[in-house]
Amino acid sequence: MKSKYEGYSFKLNENVIRTKVKFHNRYGIELTGDLYAPKNAEGKLPAIAVAGPFGAVKEQAAGLYADEMAARGFIALAFDPSFIGESGGNVRNVASPDINTEDFSATVDFLSVQDSVDAEKIAVIGICGFGGMALNAAAMDTRIKATVASTMYDMTRVNVKGYFDEADNADARYEIKKALNAQRTEDYKNGTYQRAGGVVDPLPADAPFFVKDYYDYYKTERGYTERSLNSNEGWNTTSALSFINMPILQYSDEIRSAVLVIHGEKAHSCYFSRDAFAKLTGDNKELFILPDTVHTDLYDKKNKIPFDKLESFFKQYLK
């Protein structure tokens, strides 16, 4: 299978220019992104950095969001986080709650020195697992003036407690850690890193709905791209280890900038957004629940993603 649009899962808007850019994070890892800008743009514009979903790349949902926001008058940077896609970092195909949070701040570094960007008007959008990372970055980085978390996952919570917190006990965690650390030993012996596999394929007939939902995006022409981990061989099996000991969102209640949390009412993951929002404080925070909407609807379905809401939110708080 090949991606629909020469490596991308979506068609570039005719009113938008896309340019490949490279920059580095605080750890010296070179990140690669696509910078989307409105054609014939003049002066300094507000800017938005976009990443996610977890296991996706900039050619998928992040790029679609960036493309749409650029068509609406913003500079938008869709980027590959460290260790995946076109971004640097070795070992490949591994995630980190620390480094991937830092990746958002690295985009702020880059955007703040661009001639086309107003450095006082920078925001972030995090999709799925990078929704949690975006909130974590907003808790740390006061330069982020507004944050959108769309169909978010708290990746630390799901790794340490399982889906719907069904494995939230010390014995279950111990068994997970035993298995992952045994795999570490095997990886070291073999000199390679076992991959966990992307979205299951072929799809079992008895797969739960959320697995079918992911399959419909990552494993079909709808969302497939060549670099996507979820569309192919997935993360390194041991990638989950760092999330078990290092929970994010501990200081999300101290975010002073504006936050918009968006989720589908019928998404299996909606509890992540409801609980994350409940911890936020201040009258510049909003939870926006969409009826008849499942998790991946907010990856690419423009009739579901509330782009008018995003535009008005950013215009209100990036001024």
PDB file of C-alpha atoms in Angstrom:
ATOM      1  CA  MET A   1       0.000   0.000   0.000  1.00  0.00           C
ATOM      2  CA  LYS A   2       1.114   3.565  -0.678  1.00  0.00           C
ATOM      3  CA  SER A   3      -0.040   6.855   0.782  1.00  0.00           C
ATOM      4  CA  LYS A   4      -2.606   8.748  -1.242  1.00  0.00           C
ATOM      5  CA  TYR A   5      -0.729  11.977  -1.922  1.00  0.00           C
ATOM      6  CA  GLU A   6       2.978  11.254  -2.529  1.00  0.00           C
ATOM      7  CA  GLY A   7       3.813  10.391   1.070  1.00  0.00           C
ATOM      8  CA  TYR A   8       0.911  12.297   2.661  1.00  0.00           C
ATOM      9  CA  SER A   9      -2.530  11.094   3.677  1.00  0.00           C
ATOM     10  CA  PHE A  10      -4.201  14.376   2.683  1.00  0.00           C
ATOM     11  CA  LYS A  11      -4.181  16.839  -0.189  1.00  0.00           C
ATOM     12  CA  LEU A  12      -2.370  20.149   0.259  1.00  0.00           C
ATOM     13  CA  ASN A  13      -4.709  23.138   0.248  1.00  0.00           C
ATOM     14  CA  GLU A  14      -4.270  25.193  -2.929  1.00  0.00           C
ATOM     15  CA  ASN A  15      -3.944  28.357  -0.837  1.00  0.00           C
ATOM     16  CA  VAL A  16      -1.102  27.009   1.316  1.00  0.00           C
ATOM     17  CA  ILE A  17       2.653  26.672   0.819  1.00  0.00           C
ATOM     18  CA  ARG A  18       4.457  23.739   2.485  1.00  0.00           C
ATOM     19  CA  THR A  19       8.211  23.919   3.178  1.00  0.00           C
ATOM     20  CA  LYS A  20      10.485  21.305   4.793  1.00  0.00           C
ATOM     21  CA  VAL A  21      12.393  22.673   7.811  1.00  0.00           C
ATOM     22  CA  LYS A  22      14.940  21.314  10.281  1.00  0.00           C
ATOM     23  CA  PHE A  23      15.737  22.496  13.801  1.00  0.00           C
ATOM     24  CA  HIS A  24      17.063  20.997  17.027  1.00  0.00           C
ATOM     25  CA  ASN A  25      15.754  20.428  20.512  1.00  0.00           C
ATOM     26  CA  ARG A  26      17.522  21.112  23.799  1.00  0.00           C
ATOM     27  CA  TYR A  27      19.117  17.666  23.712  1.00  0.00           C
ATOM     28  CA  GLY A  28      20.685  18.307  20.324  1.00  0.00           C
ATOM     29  CA  ILE A  29      18.339  16.006  18.404  1.00  0.00           C
ATOM     30  CA  GLU A  30      17.546  17.343  14.943  1.00  0.00           C
ATOM     31  CA  LEU A  31      13.811  17.546  14.302  1.00  0.00           C
ATOM     32  CA  THR A  32      12.186  17.735  10.889  1.00  0.00           C
ATOM     33  CA  GLY A  33       8.908  19.436  10.172  1.00  0.00           C
ATOM     34  CA  ASP A  34       6.696  20.804   7.441  1.00  0.00           C
ATOM     35  CA  LEU A  35       6.062  24.529   7.728  1.00  0.00           C
ATOM     36  CA  TYR A  36       2.672  25.528   6.334  1.00  0.00           C
ATOM     37  CA  ALA A  37       2.024  29.159   5.431  1.00  0.00           C
ATOM     38  CA  PRO A  38      -0.790  31.004   3.692  1.00  0.00           C
ATOM     39  CA  LYS A  39       0.082  32.053   0.158  1.00  0.00           C
ATOM     40  CA  ASN A  40       0.801  35.773  -0.156  1.00  0.00           C
ATOM     41  CA  ALA A  41       1.070  36.137   3.626  1.00  0.00           C
ATOM     42  CA  GLU A  42       2.384  39.497   4.821  1.00  0.00           C
ATOM     43  CA  GLY A  43       3.847  40.642   8.117  1.00  0.00           C
ATOM     44  CA  LYS A  44       4.256  38.576  11.257  1.00  0.00           C
ATOM     45  CA  LEU A  45       1.566  35.967  11.851  1.00  0.00           C
ATOM     46  CA  PRO A  46       0.536  33.904  14.879  1.00  0.00           C
ATOM     47  CA  ALA A  47       2.005  30.402  14.740  1.00  0.00           C
ATOM     48  CA  ILE A  48       0.916  26.931  15.831  1.00  0.00           C
ATOM     49  CA  ALA A  49       3.041  23.801  16.289  1.00  0.00           C
ATOM     50  CA  VAL A  50       1.262  20.480  15.729  1.00  0.00           C
ATOM     51  CA  ALA A  51       2.190  16.886  16.592  1.00  0.00           C
ATOM     52  CA  GLY A  52       0.494  13.517  16.928  1.00  0.00           C
ATOM     53  CA  PRO A  53      -1.147  11.130  17.049  1.00  0.00           C
ATOM     54  CA  PHE A  54       1.096   8.792  19.048  1.00  0.00           C
ATOM     55  CA  GLY A  55       2.816   6.573  16.487  1.00  0.00           C
ATOM     56  CA  ALA A  56       1.837   8.792  13.557  1.00  0.00           C
ATOM     57  CA  VAL A  57       4.010  11.182  11.560  1.00  0.00           C
ATOM     58  CA  LYS A  58       3.721  14.710  10.206  1.00  0.00           C
ATOM     59  CA  GLU A  59       2.369  13.427   6.894  1.00  0.00           C
ATOM     60  CA  GLN A  60      -0.807  12.273   8.650  1.00  0.00           C
ATOM     61  CA  ALA A  61      -3.190  14.056  11.034  1.00  0.00           C
ATOM     62  CA  ALA A  62      -0.693  16.690  12.262  1.00  0.00           C
ATOM     63  CA  GLY A  63      -0.105  17.835   8.696  1.00  0.00           C
ATOM     64  CA  LEU A  64      -3.813  17.946   7.964  1.00  0.00           C
ATOM     65  CA  TYR A  65      -4.402  20.190  11.004  1.00  0.00           C
ATOM     66  CA  ALA A  66      -1.450  22.408  10.053  1.00  0.00           C
ATOM     67  CA  ASP A  67      -2.638  22.676   6.459  1.00  0.00           C
ATOM     68  CA  GLU A  68      -6.109  23.737   7.556  1.00  0.00           C
ATOM     69  CA  MET A  69      -4.862  26.283  10.094  1.00  0.00           C
ATOM     70  CA  ALA A  70      -2.522  27.793   7.494  1.00  0.00           C
ATOM     71  CA  ALA A  71      -5.473  28.119   5.118  1.00  0.00           C
ATOM     72  CA  ARG A  72      -7.128  30.126   7.902  1.00  0.00           C
ATOM     73  CA  GLY A  73      -4.249  32.585   8.217  1.00  0.00           C
ATOM     74  CA  PHE A  74      -1.794  31.027  10.669  1.00  0.00           C
ATOM     75  CA  ILE A  75       1.765  29.799  10.284  1.00  0.00           C
ATOM     76  CA  ALA A  76       1.630  26.124  11.249  1.00  0.00           C
ATOM     77  CA  LEU A  77       4.454  23.662  11.852  1.00  0.00           C
ATOM     78  CA  ALA A  78       3.681  19.930  11.739  1.00  0.00           C
ATOM     79  CA  PHE A  79       6.702  18.054  13.042  1.00  0.00           C
ATOM     80  CA  ASP A  80       8.001  14.551  13.632  1.00  0.00           C
ATOM     81  CA  PRO A  81       8.916  14.046  17.285  1.00  0.00           C
ATOM     82  CA  SER A  82      12.347  12.755  18.231  1.00  0.00           C
ATOM     83  CA  PHE A  83      13.253   9.230  17.110  1.00  0.00           C
ATOM     84  CA  ILE A  84      10.512   8.812  14.493  1.00  0.00           C
ATOM     85  CA  GLY A  85       9.740   9.801  10.929  1.00  0.00           C
ATOM     86  CA  GLU A  86      12.318  12.137   9.422  1.00  0.00           C
ATOM     87  CA  SER A  87      13.490  13.466  12.784  1.00  0.00           C
ATOM     88  CA  GLY A  88      16.792  12.379  14.285  1.00  0.00           C
ATOM     89  CA  GLY A  89      17.698  10.488  17.410  1.00  0.00           C
ATOM     90  CA  ASN A  90      19.003   7.012  17.980  1.00  0.00           C
ATOM     91  CA  VAL A  91      17.701   4.481  18.846  1.00  0.00           C
ATOM     92  CA  ARG A  92      14.802   4.694  16.364  1.00  0.00           C
ATOM     93  CA  ASN A  93      11.117   4.161  17.128  1.00  0.00           C
ATOM     94  CA  VAL A  94      11.208   4.947  20.830  1.00  0.00           C
ATOM     95  CA  ALA A  95       9.207   7.507  22.801  1.00  0.00           C
ATOM     96  CA  SER A  96       9.975   9.530  25.932  1.00  0.00           C
ATOM     97  CA  PRO A  97       7.608  11.621  28.071  1.00  0.00           C
ATOM     98  CA  ASP A  98      10.476  14.020  28.769  1.00  0.00           C
ATOM     99  CA  ILE A  99      12.004  14.342  25.304  1.00  0.00           C
ATOM    100  CA  ASN A 100       8.675  14.425  23.482  1.00  0.00           C
ATOM    101  CA  THR A 101       7.484  17.210  25.773  1.00  0.00           C
ATOM    102  CA  GLU A 102      10.730  19.034  25.041  1.00  0.00           C
ATOM    103  CA  ASP A 103      10.052  18.618  21.317  1.00  0.00           C
ATOM    104  CA  PHE A 104       7.108  21.026  21.619  1.00  0.00           C
ATOM    105  CA  SER A 105       9.308  23.627  23.291  1.00  0.00           C
ATOM    106  CA  ALA A 106      11.880  23.140  20.532  1.00  0.00           C
ATOM    107  CA  THR A 107       9.224  24.124  17.993  1.00  0.00           C
ATOM    108  CA  VAL A 108       8.637  27.302  20.002  1.00  0.00           C
ATOM    109  CA  ASP A 109      12.385  28.003  19.858  1.00  0.00           C
ATOM    110  CA  PHE A 110      12.316  27.617  16.077  1.00  0.00           C
ATOM    111  CA  LEU A 111       9.112  29.525  15.419  1.00  0.00           C
ATOM    112  CA  SER A 112      10.080  32.421  17.675  1.00  0.00           C
ATOM    113  CA  VAL A 113      13.009  33.401  15.422  1.00  0.00           C
ATOM    114  CA  GLN A 114      11.197  33.183  12.080  1.00  0.00           C
ATOM    115  CA  ASP A 115      10.683  36.505  10.297  1.00  0.00           C
ATOM    116  CA  SER A 116       7.114  35.493   9.429  1.00  0.00           C
ATOM    117  CA  VAL A 117       6.114  34.704  13.039  1.00  0.00           C
ATOM    118  CA  ASP A 118       5.008  36.936  15.906  1.00  0.00           C
ATOM    119  CA  ALA A 119       7.018  35.405  18.772  1.00  0.00           C
ATOM    120  CA  GLU A 120       4.420  36.547  21.308  1.00  0.00           C
ATOM    121  CA  LYS A 121       1.669  34.588  19.553  1.00  0.00           C
ATOM    122  CA  ILE A 122       2.698  30.939  19.526  1.00  0.00           C
ATOM    123  CA  ALA A 123       0.383  28.024  20.305  1.00  0.00           C
ATOM    124  CA  VAL A 124       0.453  24.231  20.132  1.00  0.00           C
ATOM    125  CA  ILE A 125      -1.926  21.481  19.067  1.00  0.00           C
ATOM    126  CA  GLY A 126      -1.397  17.949  20.324  1.00  0.00           C
ATOM    127  CA  ILE A 127      -3.404  15.076  18.865  1.00  0.00           C
ATOM    128  CA  CYS A 128      -4.040  11.766  20.676  1.00  0.00           C
ATOM    129  CA  GLY A 129      -0.964  10.892  22.781  1.00  0.00           C
ATOM    130  CA  PHE A 130       0.646  14.192  21.892  1.00  0.00           C
ATOM    131  CA  GLY A 131      -2.365  15.961  23.365  1.00  0.00           C
ATOM    132  CA  GLY A 132      -1.033  14.942  26.760  1.00  0.00           C
ATOM    133  CA  MET A 133       2.474  15.998  25.760  1.00  0.00           C
ATOM    134  CA  ALA A 134       1.133  19.385  24.616  1.00  0.00           C
ATOM    135  CA  LEU A 135      -0.519  19.973  27.989  1.00  0.00           C
ATOM    136  CA  ASN A 136       2.684  18.929  29.722  1.00  0.00           C
ATOM    137  CA  ALA A 137       4.632  21.406  27.595  1.00  0.00           C
ATOM    138  CA  ALA A 138       2.152  24.179  28.392  1.00  0.00           C
ATOM    139  CA  ALA A 139       2.683  23.505  32.108  1.00  0.00           C
ATOM    140  CA  MET A 140       6.425  24.061  31.612  1.00  0.00           C
ATOM    141  CA  ASP A 141       6.755  26.598  28.789  1.00  0.00           C
ATOM    142  CA  THR A 142       5.285  30.033  29.460  1.00  0.00           C
ATOM    143  CA  ARG A 143       5.925  31.056  25.836  1.00  0.00           C
ATOM    144  CA  ILE A 144       3.027  28.814  24.773  1.00  0.00           C
ATOM    145  CA  LYS A 145       0.062  31.165  24.822  1.00  0.00           C
ATOM    146  CA  ALA A 146      -2.674  28.674  23.892  1.00  0.00           C
ATOM    147  CA  THR A 147      -2.984  24.882  23.718  1.00  0.00           C
ATOM    148  CA  VAL A 148      -5.420  22.540  22.004  1.00  0.00           C
ATOM    149  CA  ALA A 149      -5.528  18.873  23.023  1.00  0.00           C
ATOM    150  CA  SER A 150      -7.556  16.939  20.462  1.00  0.00           C
ATOM    151  CA  THR A 151      -8.839  13.382  21.108  1.00  0.00           C
ATOM    152  CA  MET A 152      -6.096  13.171  23.727  1.00  0.00           C
ATOM    153  CA  TYR A 153      -4.450  10.238  25.472  1.00  0.00           C
ATOM    154  CA  ASP A 154      -2.430  10.459  28.656  1.00  0.00           C
ATOM    155  CA  MET A 155       0.240   7.988  27.521  1.00  0.00           C
ATOM    156  CA  THR A 156       1.734   7.645  30.978  1.00  0.00           C
ATOM    157  CA  ARG A 157      -1.629   6.695  32.450  1.00  0.00           C
ATOM    158  CA  VAL A 158      -2.528   4.124  29.813  1.00  0.00           C
ATOM    159  CA  ASN A 159       0.904   2.488  30.014  1.00  0.00           C
ATOM    160  CA  VAL A 160       0.933   2.208  33.787  1.00  0.00           C
ATOM    161  CA  LYS A 161      -2.760   1.458  34.418  1.00  0.00           C
ATOM    162  CA  GLY A 162      -4.008  -0.075  31.177  1.00  0.00           C
ATOM    163  CA  TYR A 163      -7.112   0.952  29.272  1.00  0.00           C
ATOM    164  CA  PHE A 164      -9.878   2.289  31.516  1.00  0.00           C
ATOM    165  CA  ASP A 165      -7.462   1.804  34.463  1.00  0.00           C
ATOM    166  CA  GLU A 166      -8.277  -1.925  34.496  1.00  0.00           C
ATOM    167  CA  ALA A 167      -4.678  -2.895  35.358  1.00  0.00           C
ATOM    168  CA  ASP A 168      -4.180  -0.303  38.086  1.00  0.00           C
ATOM    169  CA  ASN A 169      -2.498  -2.476  40.676  1.00  0.00           C
ATOM    170  CA  ALA A 170       1.064  -3.221  41.740  1.00  0.00           C
ATOM    171  CA  ASP A 171       0.997  -6.866  40.644  1.00  0.00           C
ATOM    172  CA  ALA A 172      -0.101  -6.013  37.102  1.00  0.00           C
ATOM    173  CA  ARG A 173       2.571  -3.335  36.858  1.00  0.00           C
ATOM    174  CA  TYR A 174       5.201  -5.741  38.148  1.00  0.00           C
ATOM    175  CA  GLU A 175       4.362  -8.281  35.452  1.00  0.00           C
ATOM    176  CA  ILE A 176       4.565  -5.611  32.745  1.00  0.00           C
ATOM    177  CA  LYS A 177       7.932  -4.425  34.034  1.00  0.00           C
ATOM    178  CA  LYS A 178       9.248  -7.990  34.245  1.00  0.00           C
ATOM    179  CA  ALA A 179       8.319  -8.670  30.625  1.00  0.00           C
ATOM    180  CA  LEU A 180       9.707  -5.386  29.330  1.00  0.00           C
ATOM    181  CA  ASN A 181      12.979  -5.737  31.200  1.00  0.00           C
ATOM    182  CA  ALA A 182      13.399  -9.294  29.951  1.00  0.00           C
ATOM    183  CA  GLN A 183      13.003  -7.887  26.451  1.00  0.00           C
ATOM    184  CA  ARG A 184      15.687  -5.299  27.225  1.00  0.00           C
ATOM    185  CA  THR A 185      18.109  -8.122  27.911  1.00  0.00           C
ATOM    186  CA  GLU A 186      17.207  -9.858  24.663  1.00  0.00           C
ATOM    187  CA  ASP A 187      17.540  -6.627  22.708  1.00  0.00           C
ATOM    188  CA  TYR A 188      20.998  -6.037  24.141  1.00  0.00           C
ATOM    189  CA  LYS A 189      22.096  -9.584  23.363  1.00  0.00           C
ATOM    190  CA  ASN A 190      20.781  -9.359  19.811  1.00  0.00           C
ATOM    191  CA  GLY A 191      22.005  -5.850  19.098  1.00  0.00           C
ATOM    192  CA  THR A 192      18.573  -4.960  17.726  1.00  0.00           C
ATOM    193  CA  TYR A 193      15.316  -3.677  19.154  1.00  0.00           C
ATOM    194  CA  GLN A 194      12.194  -5.777  18.886  1.00  0.00           C
ATOM    195  CA  ARG A 195       9.250  -3.888  17.421  1.00  0.00           C
ATOM    196  CA  ALA A 196       5.840  -4.178  19.032  1.00  0.00           C
ATOM    197  CA  GLY A 197       4.014  -4.188  15.718  1.00  0.00           C
ATOM    198  CA  GLY A 198       1.696  -1.450  14.530  1.00  0.00           C
ATOM    199  CA  VAL A 199      -2.080  -1.694  14.451  1.00  0.00           C
ATOM    200  CA  VAL A 200      -2.991  -5.385  14.241  1.00  0.00           C
ATOM    201  CA  ASP A 201      -3.333  -6.686  10.695  1.00  0.00           C
ATOM    202  CA  PRO A 202      -5.252  -8.709   9.641  1.00  0.00           C
ATOM    203  CA  LEU A 203      -7.995  -7.433  11.880  1.00  0.00           C
ATOM    204  CA  PRO A 204      -9.499 -10.155  14.097  1.00  0.00           C
ATOM    205  CA  ALA A 205     -13.254 -10.540  13.760  1.00  0.00           C
ATOM    206  CA  ASP A 206     -13.672 -10.134  17.523  1.00  0.00           C
ATOM    207  CA  ALA A 207     -11.470  -7.036  17.818  1.00  0.00           C
ATOM    208  CA  PRO A 208     -12.925  -4.338  20.086  1.00  0.00           C
ATOM    209  CA  PHE A 209     -14.333  -1.281  18.352  1.00  0.00           C
ATOM    210  CA  PHE A 210     -11.405   1.007  19.170  1.00  0.00           C
ATOM    211  CA  VAL A 211      -8.994  -1.422  17.466  1.00  0.00           C
ATOM    212  CA  LYS A 212     -11.255  -1.435  14.393  1.00  0.00           C
ATOM    213  CA  ASP A 213     -11.276   2.359  14.588  1.00  0.00           C
ATOM    214  CA  TYR A 214      -7.465   2.486  14.490  1.00  0.00           C
ATOM    215  CA  TYR A 215      -7.334  -0.098  11.700  1.00  0.00           C
ATOM    216  CA  ASP A 216      -9.713   1.969   9.587  1.00  0.00           C
ATOM    217  CA  TYR A 217      -7.306   4.910   9.768  1.00  0.00           C
ATOM    218  CA  TYR A 218      -3.787   3.472   9.872  1.00  0.00           C
ATOM    219  CA  LYS A 219      -4.187   0.327   7.773  1.00  0.00           C
ATOM    220  CA  THR A 220      -6.307   1.635   4.916  1.00  0.00           C
ATOM    221  CA  GLU A 221      -5.749   4.237   2.220  1.00  0.00           C
ATOM    222  CA  ARG A 222      -7.578   6.717   4.432  1.00  0.00           C
ATOM    223  CA  GLY A 223      -4.593   7.325   6.704  1.00  0.00           C
ATOM    224  CA  TYR A 224      -1.729   5.054   5.675  1.00  0.00           C
ATOM    225  CA  THR A 225       1.712   6.603   5.128  1.00  0.00           C
ATOM    226  CA  GLU A 226       5.043   4.919   4.623  1.00  0.00           C
ATOM    227  CA  ARG A 227       6.835   6.365   7.684  1.00  0.00           C
ATOM    228  CA  SER A 228       4.012   5.900  10.195  1.00  0.00           C
ATOM    229  CA  LEU A 229       4.848   3.518  13.043  1.00  0.00           C
ATOM    230  CA  ASN A 230       1.221   2.571  13.594  1.00  0.00           C
ATOM    231  CA  SER A 231       0.753   1.835   9.903  1.00  0.00           C
ATOM    232  CA  ASN A 232       3.804  -0.444   9.868  1.00  0.00           C
ATOM    233  CA  GLU A 233       5.984  -2.146  12.517  1.00  0.00           C
ATOM    234  CA  GLY A 234       5.124  -0.003  15.524  1.00  0.00           C
ATOM    235  CA  TRP A 235       7.224   1.244  18.432  1.00  0.00           C
ATOM    236  CA  ASN A 236      10.107  -0.612  20.016  1.00  0.00           C
ATOM    237  CA  THR A 237       8.550  -3.075  22.478  1.00  0.00           C
ATOM    238  CA  THR A 238      10.433  -1.547  25.418  1.00  0.00           C
ATOM    239  CA  SER A 239       9.338   2.001  24.582  1.00  0.00           C
ATOM    240  CA  ALA A 240       6.669   1.852  27.294  1.00  0.00           C
ATOM    241  CA  LEU A 241       9.207   1.599  30.133  1.00  0.00           C
ATOM    242  CA  SER A 242       9.890   5.315  30.512  1.00  0.00           C
ATOM    243  CA  PHE A 243       6.169   6.085  30.734  1.00  0.00           C
ATOM    244  CA  ILE A 244       5.674   3.776  33.707  1.00  0.00           C
ATOM    245  CA  ASN A 245       7.951   5.761  36.022  1.00  0.00           C
ATOM    246  CA  MET A 246       7.484   9.294  34.712  1.00  0.00           C
ATOM    247  CA  PRO A 247       3.832  10.441  34.739  1.00  0.00           C
ATOM    248  CA  ILE A 248       3.003  13.644  32.880  1.00  0.00           C
ATOM    249  CA  LEU A 249       0.323  16.240  33.764  1.00  0.00           C
ATOM    250  CA  GLN A 250       1.385  16.488  37.414  1.00  0.00           C
ATOM    251  CA  TYR A 251       1.463  20.285  37.204  1.00  0.00           C
ATOM    252  CA  SER A 252      -1.243  20.814  34.596  1.00  0.00           C
ATOM    253  CA  ASP A 253      -3.340  22.600  37.223  1.00  0.00           C
ATOM    254  CA  GLU A 254      -0.735  25.385  37.102  1.00  0.00           C
ATOM    255  CA  ILE A 255      -1.181  26.136  33.380  1.00  0.00           C
ATOM    256  CA  ARG A 256      -2.101  29.817  33.212  1.00  0.00           C
ATOM    257  CA  SER A 257      -2.451  30.086  29.437  1.00  0.00           C
ATOM    258  CA  ALA A 258      -5.590  29.146  27.533  1.00  0.00           C
ATOM    259  CA  VAL A 259      -6.470  25.498  26.913  1.00  0.00           C
ATOM    260  CA  LEU A 260      -9.122  23.929  24.697  1.00  0.00           C
ATOM    261  CA  VAL A 261      -9.689  20.192  25.169  1.00  0.00           C
ATOM    262  CA  ILE A 262     -11.644  18.536  22.345  1.00  0.00           C
ATOM    263  CA  HIS A 263     -12.956  14.989  22.287  1.00  0.00           C
ATOM    264  CA  GLY A 264     -15.608  12.804  20.710  1.00  0.00           C
ATOM    265  CA  GLU A 265     -18.426  11.670  22.971  1.00  0.00           C
ATOM    266  CA  LYS A 266     -18.256   8.126  21.572  1.00  0.00           C
ATOM    267  CA  ALA A 267     -14.471   7.820  21.658  1.00  0.00           C
ATOM    268  CA  HIS A 268     -13.121   5.048  23.900  1.00  0.00           C
ATOM    269  CA  SER A 269     -10.507   7.571  25.034  1.00  0.00           C
ATOM    270  CA  CYS A 270     -12.856  10.357  26.103  1.00  0.00           C
ATOM    271  CA  TYR A 271     -12.152   9.726  29.795  1.00  0.00           C
ATOM    272  CA  PHE A 272      -8.589  10.990  29.330  1.00  0.00           C
ATOM    273  CA  SER A 273      -9.849  14.407  28.253  1.00  0.00           C
ATOM    274  CA  ARG A 274     -12.583  14.610  30.873  1.00  0.00           C
ATOM    275  CA  ASP A 275     -10.145  13.806  33.676  1.00  0.00           C
ATOM    276  CA  ALA A 276      -7.384  16.060  32.317  1.00  0.00           C
ATOM    277  CA  PHE A 277      -9.819  18.958  31.999  1.00  0.00           C
ATOM    278  CA  ALA A 278     -11.115  18.425  35.538  1.00  0.00           C
ATOM    279  CA  LYS A 279      -7.642  19.183  36.841  1.00  0.00           C
ATOM    280  CA  LEU A 280      -7.231  22.440  34.883  1.00  0.00           C
ATOM    281  CA  THR A 281      -7.906  25.760  36.581  1.00  0.00           C
ATOM    282  CA  GLY A 282      -8.894  29.207  35.373  1.00  0.00           C
ATOM    283  CA  ASP A 283     -11.665  30.671  33.268  1.00  0.00           C
ATOM    284  CA  ASN A 284      -9.635  30.361  30.041  1.00  0.00           C
ATOM    285  CA  LYS A 285     -10.043  26.561  29.918  1.00  0.00           C
ATOM    286  CA  GLU A 286     -12.758  24.744  27.952  1.00  0.00           C
ATOM    287  CA  LEU A 287     -13.832  21.147  27.382  1.00  0.00           C
ATOM    288  CA  PHE A 288     -15.574  20.717  24.022  1.00  0.00           C
ATOM    289  CA  ILE A 289     -17.298  17.342  23.606  1.00  0.00           C
ATOM    290  CA  LEU A 290     -18.561  16.437  20.143  1.00  0.00           C
ATOM    291  CA  PRO A 291     -21.614  14.160  19.825  1.00  0.00           C
ATOM    292  CA  ASP A 292     -21.579  11.095  17.561  1.00  0.00           C
ATOM    293  CA  THR A 293     -17.788  11.281  17.221  1.00  0.00           C
ATOM    294  CA  VAL A 294     -15.217   8.498  17.767  1.00  0.00           C
ATOM    295  CA  HIS A 295     -11.498   8.708  18.412  1.00  0.00           C
ATOM    296  CA  THR A 296     -10.089   8.763  14.869  1.00  0.00           C
ATOM    297  CA  ASP A 297     -12.832  11.026  13.533  1.00  0.00           C
ATOM    298  CA  LEU A 298     -10.689  13.838  14.943  1.00  0.00           C
ATOM    299  CA  TYR A 299      -7.650  12.649  12.992  1.00  0.00           C
ATOM    300  CA  ASP A 300      -8.890  13.562   9.538  1.00  0.00           C
ATOM    301  CA  LYS A 301     -12.648  14.009   9.150  1.00  0.00           C
ATOM    302  CA  LYS A 302     -13.083  17.684   8.409  1.00  0.00           C
ATOM    303  CA  ASN A 303     -16.824  17.449   8.925  1.00  0.00           C
ATOM    304  CA  LYS A 304     -16.063  16.376  12.510  1.00  0.00           C
ATOM    305  CA  ILE A 305     -12.934  18.336  13.480  1.00  0.00           C
ATOM    306  CA  PRO A 306     -14.257  21.694  14.757  1.00  0.00           C
ATOM    307  CA  PHE A 307     -11.840  23.904  12.840  1.00  0.00           C
ATOM    308  CA  ASP A 308     -14.095  26.952  13.219  1.00  0.00           C
ATOM    309  CA  LYS A 309     -13.855  26.460  16.976  1.00  0.00           C
ATOM    310  CA  LEU A 310     -10.054  26.137  16.802  1.00  0.00           C
ATOM    311  CA  GLU A 311      -9.778  29.273  14.677  1.00  0.00           C
ATOM    312  CA  SER A 312     -11.907  31.366  17.034  1.00  0.00           C
ATOM    313  CA  PHE A 313     -10.045  29.995  20.080  1.00  0.00           C
ATOM    314  CA  PHE A 314      -6.643  30.918  18.672  1.00  0.00           C
ATOM    315  CA  LYS A 315      -7.812  34.335  17.476  1.00  0.00           C
ATOM    316  CA  GLN A 316      -9.121  35.041  20.957  1.00  0.00           C
ATOM    317  CA  TYR A 317      -5.981  34.084  22.818  1.00  0.00           C
ATOM    318  CA  LEU A 318      -3.232  34.877  20.289  1.00  0.00           C
ATOM    319  CA  LYS A 319      -3.776  38.612  20.262  1.00  0.00           C
TER     320      LYS A 319
END
